[in-house]
PDB file of C-alpha atoms and ligand atoms in Angstrom:
ATOM      1  CA  MET D   1      25.484  28.895   9.280  1.00 68.00           C
ATOM      2  CA  TYR D   2      24.475  28.608  12.936  1.00 72.00           C
ATOM      3  CA  ARG D   3      20.813  28.449  11.855  1.00 72.00           C
ATOM      4  CA  LEU D   4      21.659  25.695   9.370  1.00 71.00           C
ATOM      5  CA  ILE D   5      23.436  23.629  12.045  1.00 73.00           C
ATOM      6  CA  HIS D   6      20.519  24.277  14.402  1.00 75.00           C
ATOM      7  CA  LEU D   7      18.061  23.110  11.702  1.00 73.00           C
ATOM      8  CA  PHE D   8      19.842  19.727  11.446  1.00 73.00           C
ATOM      9  CA  ARG D   9      19.493  19.290  15.182  1.00 75.00           C
ATOM     10  CA  THR D  10      15.728  19.374  14.834  1.00 81.00           C
ATOM     11  CA  SER D  11      13.691  16.386  13.730  1.00 79.00           C
ATOM     12  CA  ILE D  12      12.200  18.200  10.719  1.00 82.00           C
ATOM     13  CA  GLY D  13      15.686  19.404   9.700  1.00 84.00           C
ATOM     14  CA  ARG D  14      16.981  15.837   9.780  1.00 84.00           C
ATOM     15  CA  LYS D  15      14.006  14.636   7.743  1.00 83.00           C
ATOM     16  CA  LEU D  16      14.635  17.375   5.171  1.00 87.00           C
ATOM     17  CA  MET D  17      18.303  16.453   4.988  1.00 89.00           C
ATOM     18  CA  MET D  18      17.382  12.773   4.637  1.00 87.00           C
ATOM     19  CA  ALA D  19      15.004  13.638   1.781  1.00 87.00           C
ATOM     20  CA  LEU D  20      17.518  15.907   0.034  1.00 91.00           C
ATOM     21  CA  THR D  21      20.410  13.428   0.251  1.00 93.00           C
ATOM     22  CA  GLY D  22      17.999  10.613  -0.722  1.00 92.00           C
ATOM     23  CA  LEU D  23      16.947  12.607  -3.801  1.00 94.00           C
ATOM     24  CA  ILE D  24      20.583  13.224  -4.825  1.00 96.00           C
ATOM     25  CA  LEU D  25      21.377   9.510  -4.435  1.00 96.00           C
ATOM     26  CA  LEU D  26      18.247   8.578  -6.362  1.00 96.00           C
ATOM     27  CA  LEU D  27      19.312  10.867  -9.221  1.00 97.00           C
ATOM     28  CA  PHE D  28      22.774   9.295  -9.172  1.00 97.00           C
ATOM     29  CA  ILE D  29      21.244   5.808  -9.359  1.00 97.00           C
ATOM     30  CA  VAL D  30      18.951   6.777 -12.265  1.00 97.00           C
ATOM     31  CA  GLY D  31      21.921   8.334 -14.109  1.00 97.00           C
ATOM     32  CA  HIS D  32      24.060   5.270 -13.415  1.00 97.00           C
ATOM     33  CA  LEU D  33      21.301   2.967 -14.652  1.00 98.00           C
ATOM     34  CA  ALA D  34      20.958   5.009 -17.864  1.00 97.00           C
ATOM     35  CA  GLY D  35      24.739   4.763 -18.397  1.00 96.00           C
ATOM     36  CA  ASN D  36      24.703   1.016 -17.726  1.00 97.00           C
ATOM     37  CA  MET D  37      21.887   0.482 -20.205  1.00 97.00           C
ATOM     38  CA  THR D  38      24.405   1.304 -22.970  1.00 97.00           C
ATOM     39  CA  ILE D  39      25.574  -2.286 -22.442  1.00 97.00           C
ATOM     40  CA  PHE D  40      22.577  -3.286 -24.596  1.00 97.00           C
ATOM     41  CA  VAL D  41      23.792  -1.039 -27.411  1.00 96.00           C
ATOM     42  CA  GLY D  42      27.193  -2.706 -27.509  1.00 94.00           C
ATOM     43  CA  ALA D  43      30.662  -2.929 -25.974  1.00 96.00           C
ATOM     44  CA  PRO D  44      32.150   0.169 -27.723  1.00 96.00           C
ATOM     45  CA  ILE D  45      29.400   2.430 -26.364  1.00 96.00           C
ATOM     46  CA  LEU D  46      29.653   1.181 -22.751  1.00 97.00           C
ATOM     47  CA  ASN D  47      33.457   1.353 -22.895  1.00 97.00           C
ATOM     48  CA  SER D  48      33.420   4.905 -24.333  1.00 97.00           C
ATOM     49  CA  TYR D  49      30.976   5.990 -21.641  1.00 96.00           C
ATOM     50  CA  ALA D  50      33.178   4.462 -18.867  1.00 96.00           C
ATOM     51  CA  HIS D  51      36.292   5.995 -20.490  1.00 96.00           C
ATOM     52  CA  TRP D  52      34.649   9.426 -20.518  1.00 96.00           C
ATOM     53  CA  LEU D  53      33.711   9.050 -16.815  1.00 95.00           C
ATOM     54  CA  GLN D  54      37.163   7.871 -15.753  1.00 94.00           C
ATOM     55  CA  HIS D  55      38.901  10.752 -17.541  1.00 94.00           C
ATOM     56  CA  SER D  56      36.529  13.520 -16.535  1.00 96.00           C
ATOM     57  CA  VAL D  57      38.089  16.376 -14.505  1.00 96.00           C
ATOM     58  CA  MET D  58      34.897  16.277 -12.448  1.00 96.00           C
ATOM     59  CA  LEU D  59      35.439  12.649 -11.353  1.00 96.00           C
ATOM     60  CA  TRP D  60      37.140  13.356  -8.014  1.00 97.00           C
ATOM     61  CA  PRO D  61      35.046  16.423  -7.051  1.00 97.00           C
ATOM     62  CA  PHE D  62      31.968  14.327  -7.869  1.00 97.00           C
ATOM     63  CA  ARG D  63      33.232  11.363  -5.816  1.00 96.00           C
ATOM     64  CA  ILE D  64      33.978  13.627  -2.818  1.00 97.00           C
ATOM     65  CA  VAL D  65      30.513  15.256  -2.984  1.00 97.00           C
ATOM     66  CA  MET D  66      28.857  11.835  -3.272  1.00 97.00           C
ATOM     67  CA  LEU D  67      30.829  10.522  -0.281  1.00 97.00           C
ATOM     68  CA  LEU D  68      29.664  13.510   1.765  1.00 97.00           C
ATOM     69  CA  VAL D  69      26.065  12.968   0.629  1.00 96.00           C
ATOM     70  CA  VAL D  70      26.210   9.243   1.507  1.00 95.00           C
ATOM     71  CA  GLY D  71      27.825  10.063   4.878  1.00 95.00           C
ATOM     72  CA  LEU D  72      25.129  12.619   5.746  1.00 93.00           C
ATOM     73  CA  HIS D  73      22.376  10.258   4.596  1.00 91.00           C
ATOM     74  CA  ILE D  74      23.718   7.500   6.881  1.00 90.00           C
ATOM     75  CA  VAL D  75      24.222   9.748   9.951  1.00 89.00           C
ATOM     76  CA  MET D  76      20.752  11.342   9.579  1.00 86.00           C
ATOM     77  CA  GLY D  77      19.223   7.906   8.944  1.00 83.00           C
ATOM     78  CA  ILE D  78      20.689   6.448  12.135  1.00 84.00           C
ATOM     79  CA  GLU D  79      19.501   9.478  14.139  1.00 83.00           C
ATOM     80  CA  LEU D  80      15.978   9.295  12.712  1.00 79.00           C
ATOM     81  CA  ALA D  81      15.774   5.530  13.190  1.00 76.00           C
ATOM     82  CA  ARG D  82      16.687   6.049  16.835  1.00 76.00           C
ATOM     83  CA  GLU D  83      13.998   8.726  17.194  1.00 76.00           C
ATOM     84  CA  ASN D  84      11.387   6.647  15.405  1.00 69.00           C
ATOM     85  CA  ARG D  85      12.093   3.387  17.163  1.00 65.00           C
ATOM     86  CA  HIS D  86       9.033   3.636  19.358  1.00 56.00           C
ATOM     87  CA  SER D  87       6.729   5.498  17.006  1.00 57.00           C
ATOM     88  CA  ALA D  88       7.516   4.016  13.593  1.00 50.00           C
ATOM     89  CA  SER D  89       4.556   1.704  13.378  1.00 50.00           C
ATOM     90  CA  ASN D  90       2.124   4.341  14.640  1.00 49.00           C
ATOM     91  CA  GLY D  91       3.387   7.347  12.713  1.00 49.00           C
ATOM     92  CA  SER D  92       3.333   5.946   9.186  1.00 49.00           C
ATOM     93  CA  ARG D  93       0.795   7.358   6.773  1.00 52.00           C
ATOM     94  CA  PHE D  94       1.072   4.231   4.647  1.00 49.00           C
ATOM     95  CA  PRO D  95      -1.642   1.822   5.543  1.00 47.00           C
ATOM     96  CA  SER D  96      -0.346  -1.584   4.553  1.00 53.00           C
ATOM     97  CA  TRP D  97       0.955  -4.261   6.883  1.00 51.00           C
ATOM     98  CA  PHE D  98       4.035  -4.594   4.655  1.00 51.00           C
ATOM     99  CA  THR D  99       4.930  -0.920   5.124  1.00 52.00           C
ATOM    100  CA  ARG D 100       4.358  -0.813   8.856  1.00 54.00           C
ATOM    101  CA  HIS D 101       6.067  -4.068   9.745  1.00 52.00           C
ATOM    102  CA  ILE D 102       8.637  -4.718   7.061  1.00 51.00           C
ATOM    103  CA  LEU D 103       9.678  -1.392   5.558  1.00 51.00           C
ATOM    104  CA  ASN D 104       9.715   0.897   8.569  1.00 60.00           C
ATOM    105  CA  HIS D 105      11.465  -1.597  10.797  1.00 65.00           C
ATOM    106  CA  HIS D 106      13.985  -2.709   8.211  1.00 72.00           C
ATOM    107  CA  MET D 107      14.892   0.635   6.682  1.00 77.00           C
ATOM    108  CA  LEU D 108      18.169   0.706   8.603  1.00 80.00           C
ATOM    109  CA  TRP D 109      19.022  -2.870   7.613  1.00 84.00           C
ATOM    110  CA  SER D 110      18.232  -2.337   3.939  1.00 88.00           C
ATOM    111  CA  GLY D 111      20.303   0.877   4.134  1.00 89.00           C
ATOM    112  CA  LEU D 112      23.236  -1.125   5.495  1.00 90.00           C
ATOM    113  CA  ALA D 113      22.708  -3.616   2.659  1.00 93.00           C
ATOM    114  CA  VAL D 114      23.045  -0.705   0.189  1.00 94.00           C
ATOM    115  CA  LEU D 115      26.339   0.244   1.836  1.00 94.00           C
ATOM    116  CA  LEU D 116      27.493  -3.376   1.643  1.00 96.00           C
ATOM    117  CA  PHE D 117      26.417  -3.515  -2.007  1.00 97.00           C
ATOM    118  CA  ILE D 118      28.421  -0.372  -2.878  1.00 96.00           C
ATOM    119  CA  LEU D 119      31.564  -1.680  -1.122  1.00 96.00           C
ATOM    120  CA  PHE D 120      31.232  -5.060  -2.870  1.00 97.00           C
ATOM    121  CA  HIS D 121      30.427  -3.446  -6.231  1.00 97.00           C
ATOM    122  CA  VAL D 122      33.337  -0.953  -6.155  1.00 97.00           C
ATOM    123  CA  ALA D 123      35.726  -3.755  -5.088  1.00 97.00           C
ATOM    124  CA  HIS D 124      34.424  -5.884  -7.975  1.00 96.00           C
ATOM    125  CA  LEU D 125      34.099  -3.461 -10.898  1.00 96.00           C
ATOM    126  CA  THR D 126      36.218  -0.400 -10.054  1.00 94.00           C
ATOM    127  CA  LEU D 127      39.119  -1.828  -8.045  1.00 95.00           C
ATOM    128  CA  GLY D 128      39.134  -5.365  -9.472  1.00 94.00           C
ATOM    129  CA  VAL D 129      39.785  -7.027  -6.104  1.00 94.00           C
ATOM    130  CA  GLY D 130      40.727 -10.686  -6.735  1.00 87.00           C
ATOM    131  CA  ALA D 131      40.454 -10.217 -10.522  1.00 89.00           C
ATOM    132  CA  ASP D 132      42.828 -11.743 -13.071  1.00 88.00           C
ATOM    133  CA  ALA D 133      44.710  -9.987 -15.915  1.00 89.00           C
ATOM    134  CA  SER D 134      41.578  -9.765 -18.109  1.00 88.00           C
ATOM    135  CA  PHE D 135      40.303  -7.039 -15.772  1.00 93.00           C
ATOM    136  CA  TYR D 136      42.896  -4.664 -17.254  1.00 93.00           C
ATOM    137  CA  GLN D 137      42.310  -5.708 -20.835  1.00 93.00           C
ATOM    138  CA  LEU D 138      41.883  -2.931 -23.398  1.00 94.00           C
ATOM    139  CA  ASP D 139      39.366  -3.098 -26.233  1.00 94.00           C
ATOM    140  CA  SER D 140      40.150  -2.517 -29.938  1.00 93.00           C
ATOM    141  CA  ASN D 141      39.887   1.273 -29.326  1.00 92.00           C
ATOM    142  CA  GLN D 142      42.536   1.073 -26.568  1.00 94.00           C
ATOM    143  CA  MET D 143      39.959   1.799 -23.859  1.00 96.00           C
ATOM    144  CA  MET D 144      39.415  -0.242 -20.686  1.00 96.00           C
ATOM    145  CA  ASP D 145      37.136  -3.155 -21.584  1.00 97.00           C
ATOM    146  CA  VAL D 146      34.492  -2.472 -18.930  1.00 97.00           C
ATOM    147  CA  TYR D 147      31.993  -4.526 -20.971  1.00 97.00           C
ATOM    148  CA  LEU D 148      34.228  -7.594 -20.544  1.00 96.00           C
ATOM    149  CA  ARG D 149      34.535  -6.901 -16.796  1.00 96.00           C
ATOM    150  CA  VAL D 150      30.759  -6.841 -16.405  1.00 97.00           C
ATOM    151  CA  VAL D 151      30.094  -9.926 -18.549  1.00 96.00           C
ATOM    152  CA  GLU D 152      32.883 -11.989 -16.929  1.00 94.00           C
ATOM    153  CA  GLY D 153      31.659 -10.926 -13.485  1.00 95.00           C
ATOM    154  CA  PHE D 154      28.079 -12.070 -14.092  1.00 97.00           C
ATOM    155  CA  LEU D 155      29.218 -15.379 -15.578  1.00 96.00           C
ATOM    156  CA  ASN D 156      30.473 -16.222 -12.081  1.00 95.00           C
ATOM    157  CA  PRO D 157      27.418 -17.667 -10.247  1.00 95.00           C
ATOM    158  CA  TRP D 158      28.527 -16.462  -6.797  1.00 95.00           C
ATOM    159  CA  ILE D 159      29.061 -12.915  -7.980  1.00 96.00           C
ATOM    160  CA  SER D 160      25.732 -12.991  -9.820  1.00 96.00           C
ATOM    161  CA  LEU D 161      23.857 -14.363  -6.825  1.00 97.00           C
ATOM    162  CA  SER D 162      25.364 -11.727  -4.536  1.00 97.00           C
ATOM    163  CA  TYR D 163      24.324  -9.005  -6.984  1.00 98.00           C
ATOM    164  CA  VAL D 164      20.757 -10.292  -7.280  1.00 97.00           C
ATOM    165  CA  VAL D 165      20.241 -10.540  -3.496  1.00 97.00           C
ATOM    166  CA  LEU D 166      21.870  -7.178  -2.775  1.00 97.00           C
ATOM    167  CA  LEU D 167      20.099  -5.432  -5.676  1.00 97.00           C
ATOM    168  CA  LEU D 168      16.736  -6.612  -4.312  1.00 96.00           C
ATOM    169  CA  LEU D 169      17.644  -5.086  -0.944  1.00 95.00           C
ATOM    170  CA  VAL D 170      18.778  -1.900  -2.692  1.00 96.00           C
ATOM    171  CA  GLY D 171      15.341  -1.869  -4.375  1.00 96.00           C
ATOM    172  CA  LEU D 172      13.588  -2.263  -1.018  1.00 93.00           C
ATOM    173  CA  HIS D 173      15.559   0.654   0.359  1.00 93.00           C
ATOM    174  CA  LEU D 174      14.766   2.746  -2.718  1.00 94.00           C
ATOM    175  CA  LEU D 175      11.083   2.097  -2.192  1.00 92.00           C
ATOM    176  CA  GLN D 176      11.298   3.580   1.273  1.00 87.00           C
ATOM    177  CA  VAL D 177      13.469   6.476   0.076  1.00 88.00           C
ATOM    178  CA  VAL D 178      10.883   7.430  -2.568  1.00 91.00           C
ATOM    179  CA  ARG D 179       8.031   7.159  -0.040  1.00 86.00           C
ATOM    180  CA  GLY D 180      10.001   9.223   2.472  1.00 83.00           C
ATOM    181  CA  LEU D 181      10.589  11.848  -0.209  1.00 86.00           C
ATOM    182  CA  PHE D 182       6.885  12.097  -0.986  1.00 86.00           C
ATOM    183  CA  GLN D 183       6.047  12.365   2.698  1.00 82.00           C
ATOM    184  CA  THR D 184       8.690  14.953   3.574  1.00 81.00           C
ATOM    185  CA  LEU D 185       7.842  17.081   0.540  1.00 79.00           C
ATOM    186  CA  GLY D 186       4.258  17.057   1.725  1.00 80.00           C
ATOM    187  CA  PHE D 187       2.791  15.387  -1.370  1.00 78.00           C
ATOM    188  CA  TYR D 188       0.595  13.129   0.680  1.00 71.00           C
ATOM    189  CA  HIS D 189      -3.089  13.724   0.673  1.00 74.00           C
ATOM    190  CA  GLU D 190      -5.717  11.102   1.473  1.00 76.00           C
ATOM    191  CA  ASN D 191      -7.053  11.200  -2.095  1.00 81.00           C
ATOM    192  CA  TYR D 192      -3.662  10.561  -3.678  1.00 83.00           C
ATOM    193  CA  GLN D 193      -2.226   8.161  -1.116  1.00 83.00           C
ATOM    194  CA  GLN D 194      -2.738   5.027  -3.184  1.00 87.00           C
ATOM    195  CA  LEU D 195      -1.584   6.709  -6.376  1.00 89.00           C
ATOM    196  CA  LEU D 196       1.654   7.939  -4.786  1.00 89.00           C
ATOM    197  CA  ASP D 197       2.173   4.554  -3.199  1.00 89.00           C
ATOM    198  CA  ARG D 198       1.901   2.907  -6.613  1.00 93.00           C
ATOM    199  CA  LEU D 199       4.227   5.520  -8.063  1.00 93.00           C
ATOM    200  CA  ALA D 200       6.820   4.724  -5.380  1.00 94.00           C
ATOM    201  CA  TRP D 201       6.546   0.999  -6.201  1.00 96.00           C
ATOM    202  CA  GLY D 202       6.800   1.797  -9.912  1.00 97.00           C
ATOM    203  CA  VAL D 203       9.914   3.977  -9.567  1.00 97.00           C
ATOM    204  CA  SER D 204      11.811   1.622  -7.243  1.00 97.00           C
ATOM    205  CA  GLY D 205      10.600  -1.526  -9.055  1.00 98.00           C
ATOM    206  CA  GLY D 206      11.541  -0.075 -12.447  1.00 98.00           C
ATOM    207  CA  ILE D 207      15.036   0.898 -11.306  1.00 98.00           C
ATOM    208  CA  THR D 208      15.625  -2.489  -9.647  1.00 98.00           C
ATOM    209  CA  ALA D 209      14.358  -4.379 -12.706  1.00 98.00           C
ATOM    210  CA  GLY D 210      16.624  -2.238 -14.912  1.00 98.00           C
ATOM    211  CA  PHE D 211      19.730  -3.197 -12.921  1.00 98.00           C
ATOM    212  CA  LEU D 212      18.659  -6.853 -12.658  1.00 98.00           C
ATOM    213  CA  SER D 213      18.185  -7.002 -16.436  1.00 98.00           C
ATOM    214  CA  ILE D 214      21.976  -6.809 -16.856  1.00 98.00           C
ATOM    215  CA  PRO D 215      22.949 -10.072 -15.083  1.00 97.00           C
ATOM    216  CA  VAL D 216      19.888 -11.769 -16.618  1.00 97.00           C
ATOM    217  CA  ALA D 217      20.965 -10.622 -20.105  1.00 97.00           C
ATOM    218  CA  VAL D 218      24.437 -12.059 -19.468  1.00 97.00           C
ATOM    219  CA  TRP D 219      22.990 -15.424 -18.326  1.00 96.00           C
ATOM    220  CA  VAL D 220      20.794 -15.774 -21.400  1.00 96.00           C
ATOM    221  CA  GLY D 221      23.616 -14.663 -23.705  1.00 94.00           C
ATOM    222  CA  ALA D 222      21.868 -11.479 -24.844  1.00 93.00           C
ATOM    223  CA  VAL D 223      24.989  -9.370 -24.208  1.00 89.00           C
TER     224      VAL D 223
HETATM  225  C1  HEM J 301      23.814  -4.697 -12.431  1.00 86.49           C
HETATM  226  C2  HEM J 301      23.958  -3.538 -11.843  1.00 86.49           C
HETATM  227  C3  HEM J 301      25.154  -2.614 -12.016  1.00 86.49           C
HETATM  228  C4  HEM J 301      26.152  -2.618 -12.965  1.00 86.49           C
HETATM  229  C5  HEM J 301      26.361  -3.577 -14.136  1.00 86.49           C
HETATM  230  C6  HEM J 301      27.041  -1.524 -12.646  1.00 86.49           C
HETATM  231  C7  HEM J 301      28.180  -1.175 -13.362  1.00 86.49           C
HETATM  232  C8  HEM J 301      29.194  -0.368 -12.892  1.00 86.49           C
HETATM  233  C9  HEM J 301      30.489  -0.220 -13.499  1.00 86.49           C
HETATM  234  C10 HEM J 301      30.934  -0.888 -14.791  1.00 86.49           C
HETATM  235  C11 HEM J 301      31.223   0.620 -12.714  1.00 86.49           C
HETATM  236  C12 HEM J 301      32.681   1.022 -12.877  1.00 86.49           C
HETATM  237  C13 HEM J 301      32.812   2.221 -13.747  1.00 86.49           C
HETATM  238  C14 HEM J 301      34.294   2.446 -14.011  1.00 86.49           C
HETATM  239  O1  HEM J 301      35.119   2.268 -13.128  1.00 86.49           O
HETATM  240  O2  HEM J 301      34.537   2.804 -15.138  1.00 86.49           O
HETATM  241  C15 HEM J 301      30.390   1.009 -11.603  1.00 86.49           C
HETATM  242  C16 HEM J 301      30.777   1.869 -10.582  1.00 86.49           C
HETATM  243  C17 HEM J 301      29.957   2.248  -9.540  1.00 86.49           C
HETATM  244  N1  HEM J 301      28.648   1.876  -9.340  1.00 86.49           N
HETATM  245 FE1  HEM J 301      27.598   0.563 -10.460  1.00 86.49          FE
HETATM  246  N2  HEM J 301      26.570  -0.863 -11.529  1.00 86.49           N
HETATM  247  C18 HEM J 301      25.410  -1.500 -11.114  1.00 86.49           C
HETATM  248  C19 HEM J 301      24.607  -1.134 -10.038  1.00 86.49           C
HETATM  249  C20 HEM J 301      24.880  -0.111  -9.171  1.00 86.49           C
HETATM  250  C21 HEM J 301      23.990   0.346  -8.121  1.00 86.49           C
HETATM  251  C22 HEM J 301      22.594  -0.214  -7.836  1.00 86.49           C
HETATM  252  C23 HEM J 301      24.645   1.348  -7.447  1.00 86.49           C
HETATM  253  C24 HEM J 301      24.203   2.161  -6.257  1.00 86.49           C
HETATM  254  C25 HEM J 301      23.454   1.710  -5.280  1.00 86.49           C
HETATM  255  C26 HEM J 301      25.950   1.509  -8.062  1.00 86.49           C
HETATM  256  C27 HEM J 301      26.921   2.390  -7.650  1.00 86.49           C
HETATM  257  C28 HEM J 301      28.190   2.495  -8.191  1.00 86.49           C
HETATM  258  C29 HEM J 301      29.250   3.311  -7.633  1.00 86.49           C
HETATM  259  C30 HEM J 301      29.166   4.171  -6.350  1.00 86.49           C
HETATM  260  C31 HEM J 301      30.363   3.153  -8.482  1.00 86.49           C
HETATM  261  C32 HEM J 301      31.763   3.771  -8.302  1.00 86.49           C
HETATM  262  C33 HEM J 301      31.816   5.052  -9.092  1.00 86.49           C
HETATM  263  C34 HEM J 301      33.220   5.616  -9.043  1.00 86.49           C
HETATM  264  O3  HEM J 301      34.149   4.921  -9.421  1.00 86.49           O
HETATM  265  O4  HEM J 301      33.353   6.745  -8.603  1.00 86.49           O
HETATM  266  N3  HEM J 301      26.038   0.624  -9.113  1.00 86.49           N
HETATM  267  N4  HEM J 301      29.159   0.415 -11.739  1.00 86.49           N
END
């Protein structure tokens, strides 16, 4: 235990913890995206999926673990950002101007945007802050009509705009998380640098596009 605590006091320990918590959050996001994609299959499927989640005995243990993971990711991130403040632009193994000047310096800000997004998103879709009675409407199978919540939410231009802006920032943060993962796990080699860089763009871009497809589908009337 003492060795574990000592490890997190070292820079490499913090980086490992950052990568591990980043990986867990990435897996959560991919799982959540897959669940959300059921919206394209139809309301009964999305509502059944949400019903199953809300009634799972694992819901609260899962929430508590995720809160701990997010908390650790934030604390380690702030520590590392402080450490890297002076060396960020020199230490990066990514060559582009965009990476050195935008990503490294704005990692903390995009991370805060993710936190803001989650608070806004949970207030909107889980807690129904400011919502009217339709938020609690049941569907024909007597399950919460989560499909209706999502569609009604994205028909509001202010809610939609906030989602689009925040989701783009979430995507930017994901890009850096995936790159950080590759670096910490030691995947980087001069020969593969460009390939891994493209992979990181592909993963984060794909996830972001997947989430953005939902408000867009609501605007064009596809769901
Ligand atoms: C257009 C994009 C998204 C849609 C339509 C969406 C949809 C939903 C819905 C319907 C719920 C409520 C589930 C329920 O209470 O039954 C939910 C909860 C949640 N979503 Fe999303 N989501 C989106 C993007 C994201 C992203 C990008 C993240 C993470 C960065 C995220 C994190 C969460 C979290 C943490 C919860 C709360 C889970 C809980 O109640 O324990 N969502 N989402």
